[in-house]
PDB file of C-alpha atoms in Angstrom:
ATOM      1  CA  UNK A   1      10.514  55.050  38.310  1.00 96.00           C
ATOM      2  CA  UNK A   2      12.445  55.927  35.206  1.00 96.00           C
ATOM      3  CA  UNK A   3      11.230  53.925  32.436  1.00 92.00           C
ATOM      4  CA  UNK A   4       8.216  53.272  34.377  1.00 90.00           C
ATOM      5  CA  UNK A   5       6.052  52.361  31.567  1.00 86.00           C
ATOM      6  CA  UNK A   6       2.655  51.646  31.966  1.00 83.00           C
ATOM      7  CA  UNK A   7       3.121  52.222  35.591  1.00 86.00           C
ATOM      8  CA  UNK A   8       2.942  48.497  37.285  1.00 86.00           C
ATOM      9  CA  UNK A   9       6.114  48.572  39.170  1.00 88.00           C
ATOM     10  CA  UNK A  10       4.958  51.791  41.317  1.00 90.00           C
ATOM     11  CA  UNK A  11       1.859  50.364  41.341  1.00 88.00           C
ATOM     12  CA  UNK A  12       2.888  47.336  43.179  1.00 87.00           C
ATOM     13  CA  UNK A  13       5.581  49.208  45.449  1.00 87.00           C
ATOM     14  CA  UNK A  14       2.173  51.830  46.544  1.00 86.00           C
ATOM     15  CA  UNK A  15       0.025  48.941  47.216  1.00 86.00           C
ATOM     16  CA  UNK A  16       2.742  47.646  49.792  1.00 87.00           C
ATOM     17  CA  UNK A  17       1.161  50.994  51.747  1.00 83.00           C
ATOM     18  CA  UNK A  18       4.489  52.928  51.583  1.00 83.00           C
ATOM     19  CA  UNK A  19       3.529  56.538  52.148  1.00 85.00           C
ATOM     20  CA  UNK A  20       5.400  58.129  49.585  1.00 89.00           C
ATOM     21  CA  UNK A  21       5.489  60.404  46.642  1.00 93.00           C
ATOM     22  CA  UNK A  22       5.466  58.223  43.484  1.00 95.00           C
ATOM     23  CA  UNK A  23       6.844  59.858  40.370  1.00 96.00           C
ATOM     24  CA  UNK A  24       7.022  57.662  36.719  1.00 95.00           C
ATOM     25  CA  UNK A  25       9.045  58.809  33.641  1.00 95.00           C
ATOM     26  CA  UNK A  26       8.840  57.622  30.369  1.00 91.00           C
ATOM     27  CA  UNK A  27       8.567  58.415  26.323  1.00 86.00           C
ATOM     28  CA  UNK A  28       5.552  56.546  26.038  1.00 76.00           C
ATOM     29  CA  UNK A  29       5.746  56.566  22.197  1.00 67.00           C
ATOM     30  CA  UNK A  30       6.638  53.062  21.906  1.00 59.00           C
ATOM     31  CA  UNK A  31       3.134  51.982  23.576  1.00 58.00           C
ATOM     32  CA  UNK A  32       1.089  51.459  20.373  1.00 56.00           C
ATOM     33  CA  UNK A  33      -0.527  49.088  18.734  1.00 59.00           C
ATOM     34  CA  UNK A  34       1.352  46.116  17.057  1.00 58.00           C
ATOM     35  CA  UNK A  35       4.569  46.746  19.225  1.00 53.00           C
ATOM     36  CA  UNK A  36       5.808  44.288  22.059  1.00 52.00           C
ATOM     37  CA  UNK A  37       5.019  47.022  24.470  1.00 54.00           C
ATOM     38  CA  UNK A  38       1.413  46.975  23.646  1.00 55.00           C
ATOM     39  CA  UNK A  39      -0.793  50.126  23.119  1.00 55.00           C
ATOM     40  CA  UNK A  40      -1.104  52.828  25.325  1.00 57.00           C
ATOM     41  CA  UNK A  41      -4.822  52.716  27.215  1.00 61.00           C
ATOM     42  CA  UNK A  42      -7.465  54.252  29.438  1.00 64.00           C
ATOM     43  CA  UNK A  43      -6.274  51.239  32.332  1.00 71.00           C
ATOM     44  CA  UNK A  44      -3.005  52.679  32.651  1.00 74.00           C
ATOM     45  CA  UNK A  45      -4.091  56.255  32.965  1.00 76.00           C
ATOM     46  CA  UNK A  46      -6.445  54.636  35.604  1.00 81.00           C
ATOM     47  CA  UNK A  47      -3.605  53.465  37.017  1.00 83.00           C
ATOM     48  CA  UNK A  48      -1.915  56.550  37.442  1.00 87.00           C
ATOM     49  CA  UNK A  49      -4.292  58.034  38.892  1.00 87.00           C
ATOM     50  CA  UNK A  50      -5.499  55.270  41.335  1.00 88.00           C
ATOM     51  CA  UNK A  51      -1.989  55.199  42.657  1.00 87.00           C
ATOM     52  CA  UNK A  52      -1.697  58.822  42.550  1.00 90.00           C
ATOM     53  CA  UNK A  53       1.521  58.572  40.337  1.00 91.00           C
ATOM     54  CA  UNK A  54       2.774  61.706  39.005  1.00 93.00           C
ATOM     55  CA  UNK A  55       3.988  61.305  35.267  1.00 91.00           C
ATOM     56  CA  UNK A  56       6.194  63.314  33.079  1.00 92.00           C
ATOM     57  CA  UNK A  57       6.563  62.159  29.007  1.00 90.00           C
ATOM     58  CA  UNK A  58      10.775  62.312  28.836  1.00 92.00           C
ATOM     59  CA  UNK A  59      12.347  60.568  26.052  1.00 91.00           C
ATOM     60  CA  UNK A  60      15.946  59.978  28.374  1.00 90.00           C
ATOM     61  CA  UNK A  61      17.885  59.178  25.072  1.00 88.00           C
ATOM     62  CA  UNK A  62      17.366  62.622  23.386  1.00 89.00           C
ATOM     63  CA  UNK A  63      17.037  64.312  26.345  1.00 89.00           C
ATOM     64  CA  UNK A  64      18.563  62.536  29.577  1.00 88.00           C
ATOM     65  CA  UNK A  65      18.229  65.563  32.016  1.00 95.00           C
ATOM     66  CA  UNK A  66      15.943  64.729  34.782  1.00 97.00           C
ATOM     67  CA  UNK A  67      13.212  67.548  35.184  1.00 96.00           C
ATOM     68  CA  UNK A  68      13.659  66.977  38.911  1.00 97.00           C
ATOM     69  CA  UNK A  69      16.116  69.430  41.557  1.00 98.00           C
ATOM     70  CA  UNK A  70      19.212  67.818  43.037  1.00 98.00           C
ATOM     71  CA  UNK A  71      18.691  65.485  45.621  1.00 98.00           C
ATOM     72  CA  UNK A  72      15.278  65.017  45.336  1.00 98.00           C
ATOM     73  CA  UNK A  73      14.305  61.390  45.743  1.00 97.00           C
ATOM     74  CA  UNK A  74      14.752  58.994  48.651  1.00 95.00           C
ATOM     75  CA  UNK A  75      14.273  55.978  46.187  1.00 95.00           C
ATOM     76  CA  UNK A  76      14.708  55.534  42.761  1.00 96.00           C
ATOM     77  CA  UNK A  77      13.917  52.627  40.766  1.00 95.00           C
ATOM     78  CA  UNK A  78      14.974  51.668  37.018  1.00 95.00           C
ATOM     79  CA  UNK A  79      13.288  48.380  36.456  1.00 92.00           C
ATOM     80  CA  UNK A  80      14.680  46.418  33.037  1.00 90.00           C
ATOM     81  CA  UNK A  81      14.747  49.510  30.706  1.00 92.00           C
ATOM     82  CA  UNK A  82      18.333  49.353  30.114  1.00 94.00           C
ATOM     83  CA  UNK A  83      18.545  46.670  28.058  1.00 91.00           C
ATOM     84  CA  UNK A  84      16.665  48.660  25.896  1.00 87.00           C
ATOM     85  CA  UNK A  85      18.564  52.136  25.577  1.00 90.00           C
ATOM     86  CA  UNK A  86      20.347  51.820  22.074  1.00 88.00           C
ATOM     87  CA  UNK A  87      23.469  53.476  24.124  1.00 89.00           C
ATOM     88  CA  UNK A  88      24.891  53.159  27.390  1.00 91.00           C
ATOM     89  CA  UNK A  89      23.183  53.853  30.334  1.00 95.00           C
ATOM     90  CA  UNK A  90      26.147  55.837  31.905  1.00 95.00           C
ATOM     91  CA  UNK A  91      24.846  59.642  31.697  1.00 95.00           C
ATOM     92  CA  UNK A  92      21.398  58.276  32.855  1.00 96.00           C
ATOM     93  CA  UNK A  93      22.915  56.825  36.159  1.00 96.00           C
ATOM     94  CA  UNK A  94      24.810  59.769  36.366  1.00 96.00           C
ATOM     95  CA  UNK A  95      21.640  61.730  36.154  1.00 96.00           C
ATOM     96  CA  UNK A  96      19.765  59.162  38.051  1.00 97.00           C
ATOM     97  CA  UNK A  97      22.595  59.951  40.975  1.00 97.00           C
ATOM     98  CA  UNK A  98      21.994  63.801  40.792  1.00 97.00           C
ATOM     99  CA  UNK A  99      18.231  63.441  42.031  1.00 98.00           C
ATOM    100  CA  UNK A 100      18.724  60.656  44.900  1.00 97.00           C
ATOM    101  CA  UNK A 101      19.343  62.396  48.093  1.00 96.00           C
ATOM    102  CA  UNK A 102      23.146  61.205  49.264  1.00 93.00           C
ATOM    103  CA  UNK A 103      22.106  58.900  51.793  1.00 92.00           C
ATOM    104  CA  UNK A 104      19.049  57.438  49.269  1.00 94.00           C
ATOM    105  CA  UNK A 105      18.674  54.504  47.001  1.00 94.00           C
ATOM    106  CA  UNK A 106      18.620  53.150  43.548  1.00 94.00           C
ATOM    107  CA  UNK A 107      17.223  50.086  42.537  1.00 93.00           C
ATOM    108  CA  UNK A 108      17.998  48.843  39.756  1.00 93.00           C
ATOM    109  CA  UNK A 109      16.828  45.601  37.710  1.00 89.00           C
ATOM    110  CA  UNK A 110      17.539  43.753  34.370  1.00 89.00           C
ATOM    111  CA  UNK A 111      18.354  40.747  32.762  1.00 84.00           C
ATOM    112  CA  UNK A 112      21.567  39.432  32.815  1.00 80.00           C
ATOM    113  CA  UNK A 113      23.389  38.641  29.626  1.00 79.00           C
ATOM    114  CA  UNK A 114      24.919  34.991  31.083  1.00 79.00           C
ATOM    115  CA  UNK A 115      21.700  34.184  31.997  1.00 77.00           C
ATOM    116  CA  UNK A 116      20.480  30.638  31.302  1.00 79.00           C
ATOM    117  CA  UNK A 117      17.900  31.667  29.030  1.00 78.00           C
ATOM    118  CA  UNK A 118      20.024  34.184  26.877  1.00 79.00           C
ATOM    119  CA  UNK A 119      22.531  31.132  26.712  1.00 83.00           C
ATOM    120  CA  UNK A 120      20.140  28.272  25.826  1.00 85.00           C
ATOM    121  CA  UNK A 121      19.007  30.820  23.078  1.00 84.00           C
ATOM    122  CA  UNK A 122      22.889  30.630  21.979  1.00 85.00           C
ATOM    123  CA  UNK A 123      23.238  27.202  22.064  1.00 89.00           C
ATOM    124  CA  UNK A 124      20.139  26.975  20.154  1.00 91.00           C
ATOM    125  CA  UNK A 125      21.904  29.043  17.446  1.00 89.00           C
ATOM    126  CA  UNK A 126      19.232  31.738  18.005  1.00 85.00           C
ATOM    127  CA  UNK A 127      20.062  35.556  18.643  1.00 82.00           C
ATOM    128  CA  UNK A 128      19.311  36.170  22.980  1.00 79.00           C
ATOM    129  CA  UNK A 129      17.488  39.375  22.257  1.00 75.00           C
ATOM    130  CA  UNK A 130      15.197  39.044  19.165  1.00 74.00           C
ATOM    131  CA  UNK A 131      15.304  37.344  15.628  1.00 73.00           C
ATOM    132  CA  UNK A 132      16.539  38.930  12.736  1.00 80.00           C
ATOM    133  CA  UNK A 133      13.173  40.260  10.943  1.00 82.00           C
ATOM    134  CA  UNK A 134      11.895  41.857  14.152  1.00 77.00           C
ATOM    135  CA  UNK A 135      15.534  43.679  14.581  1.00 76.00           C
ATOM    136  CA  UNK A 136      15.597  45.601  10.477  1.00 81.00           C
ATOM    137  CA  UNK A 137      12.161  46.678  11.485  1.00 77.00           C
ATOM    138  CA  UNK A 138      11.817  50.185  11.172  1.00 72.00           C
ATOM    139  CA  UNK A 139      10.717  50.389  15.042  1.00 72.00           C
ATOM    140  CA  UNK A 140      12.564  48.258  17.351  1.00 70.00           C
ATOM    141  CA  UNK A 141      11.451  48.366  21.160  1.00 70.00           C
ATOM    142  CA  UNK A 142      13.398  44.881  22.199  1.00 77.00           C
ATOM    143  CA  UNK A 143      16.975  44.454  23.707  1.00 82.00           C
ATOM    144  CA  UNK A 144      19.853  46.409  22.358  1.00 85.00           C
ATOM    145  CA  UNK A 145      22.349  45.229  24.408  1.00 88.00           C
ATOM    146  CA  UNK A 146      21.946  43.008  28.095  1.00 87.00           C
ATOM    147  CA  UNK A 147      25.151  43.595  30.725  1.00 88.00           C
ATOM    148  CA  UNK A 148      27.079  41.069  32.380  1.00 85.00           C
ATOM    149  CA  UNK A 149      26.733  41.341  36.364  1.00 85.00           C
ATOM    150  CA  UNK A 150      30.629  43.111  36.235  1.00 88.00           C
ATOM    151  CA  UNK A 151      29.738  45.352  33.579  1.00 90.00           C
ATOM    152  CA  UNK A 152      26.713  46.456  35.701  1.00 90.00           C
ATOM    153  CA  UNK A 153      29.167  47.268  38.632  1.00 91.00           C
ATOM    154  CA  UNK A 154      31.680  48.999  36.552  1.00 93.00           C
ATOM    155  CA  UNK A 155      28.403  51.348  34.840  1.00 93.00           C
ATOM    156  CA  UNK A 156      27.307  52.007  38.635  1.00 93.00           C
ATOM    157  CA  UNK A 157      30.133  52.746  40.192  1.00 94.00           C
ATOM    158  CA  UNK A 158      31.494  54.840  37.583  1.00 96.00           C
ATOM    159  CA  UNK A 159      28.142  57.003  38.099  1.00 95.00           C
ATOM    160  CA  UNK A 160      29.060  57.636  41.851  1.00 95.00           C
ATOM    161  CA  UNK A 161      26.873  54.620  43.538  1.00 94.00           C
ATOM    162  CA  UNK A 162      28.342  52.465  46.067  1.00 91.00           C
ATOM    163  CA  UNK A 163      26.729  48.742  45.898  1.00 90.00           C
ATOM    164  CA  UNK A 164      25.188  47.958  48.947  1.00 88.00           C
ATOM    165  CA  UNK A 165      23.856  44.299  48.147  1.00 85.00           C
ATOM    166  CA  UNK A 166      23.457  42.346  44.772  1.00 81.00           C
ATOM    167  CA  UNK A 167      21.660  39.064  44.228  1.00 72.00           C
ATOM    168  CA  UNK A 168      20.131  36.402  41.544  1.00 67.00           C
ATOM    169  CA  UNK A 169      16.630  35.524  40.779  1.00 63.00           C
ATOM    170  CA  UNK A 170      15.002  32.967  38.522  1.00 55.00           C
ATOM    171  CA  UNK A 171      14.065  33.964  35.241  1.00 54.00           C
ATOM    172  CA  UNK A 172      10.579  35.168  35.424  1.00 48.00           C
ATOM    173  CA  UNK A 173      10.409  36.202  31.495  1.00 47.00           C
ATOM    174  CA  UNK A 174      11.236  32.465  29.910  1.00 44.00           C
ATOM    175  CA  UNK A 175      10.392  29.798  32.519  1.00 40.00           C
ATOM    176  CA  UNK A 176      11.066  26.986  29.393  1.00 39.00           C
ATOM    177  CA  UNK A 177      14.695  27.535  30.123  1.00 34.00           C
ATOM    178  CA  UNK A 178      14.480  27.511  34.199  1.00 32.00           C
ATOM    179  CA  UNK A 179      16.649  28.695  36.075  1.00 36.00           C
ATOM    180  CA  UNK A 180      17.613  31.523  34.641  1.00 36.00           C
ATOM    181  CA  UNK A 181      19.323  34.674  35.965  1.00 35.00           C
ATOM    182  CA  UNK A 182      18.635  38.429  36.266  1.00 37.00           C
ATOM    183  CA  UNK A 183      19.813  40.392  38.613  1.00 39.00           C
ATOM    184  CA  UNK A 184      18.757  43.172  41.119  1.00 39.00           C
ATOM    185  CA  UNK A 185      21.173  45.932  42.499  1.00 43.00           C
ATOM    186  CA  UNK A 186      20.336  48.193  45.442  1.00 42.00           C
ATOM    187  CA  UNK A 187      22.787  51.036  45.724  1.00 47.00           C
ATOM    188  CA  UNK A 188      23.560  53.603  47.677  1.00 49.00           C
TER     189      UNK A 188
END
């Protein structure tokens, strides 16, 4: 799981008794206390090592070379950390594609910028990511910039994946402006 955070996305997929070999990157230095991410505790090294998740600390901005051999993983997941990469995601699905084995997977999720939350924000006159004082912040962990479900696409195929099936779900982060839209990409 690149981005994998505190570890509850591999933690779910290993409880669906999936005998694999779970592996979670992340820079971890944005889980402390008084951020949106939350601080960084003993109940997510628990986690870890309940679910017997292997973790490596990779900041993929500064350094976006996967510490893992060429077509290593069957499955790879990137579960809404996008939004959240102050540049384009391109030379981390590029990287992403190096490690997943040619006939593996990548899963990827995040919000979708015509989403009917981000656009009730809009016609709220209100900013879809964050207000103003959180963004001039010294430390900003929100949204830098959400994709459209075409500009997904074009950033995956341009990395060498082939989409194998796309679809919508409800907005599960603001359910005041129901239905919203994310989106989930398998690709192969």
């Amino acid at each position: 799981d690149v981005g994998g955070g505190m570890g509850v996305n591999l933690s779910v997929i290993s409880l669906m008794d999936i005998k694999a070999e779970y592996h979670l990157i992340d820079r971890f230095d944005e889980y402390i206390e008084g951020t949106i991410m939350g601080k960084f505790d003993n109940s997510a090294l628990n986690r870890f090592d309940k679910y017997k998740i292997n973790v490596k600390s990779l900041d993929i901005i500064k350094n976006p070379v996967l510490p893992y051999e060429d077509s290593y993983f069957d499955f790879v997941t990137n579960i809404d950390v996008i939004e959240h990469l102050p540049t384009n995601p391109l030379i981390l699905f590029k990287e992403i594609k190096r490690v997943t084995k040619k006939d593996g997977y990548f899963l990827l999720s995040s919000p979708n910028l015509f989403g009917i939350s981000e656009l009730m924000k809009i016609m709220k006159r209100k900013h879809p990511y964050m207000d103003f004082d959180n963004w001039i912040k010294k430390e900003y962990y929100s949204h830098f910039r959400e994709y459209t479900l075409k500009e997904h696409i074009k950033l995956l195929e341009l990395s060498g994946f082939h989409i194998i099936n796309k679809f919508l779900s409800a907005d599960s982060y603001n359910k005041k402006y129901y239905p919203g839209i994310s989106k989930i990409n398998y690709l192969k």
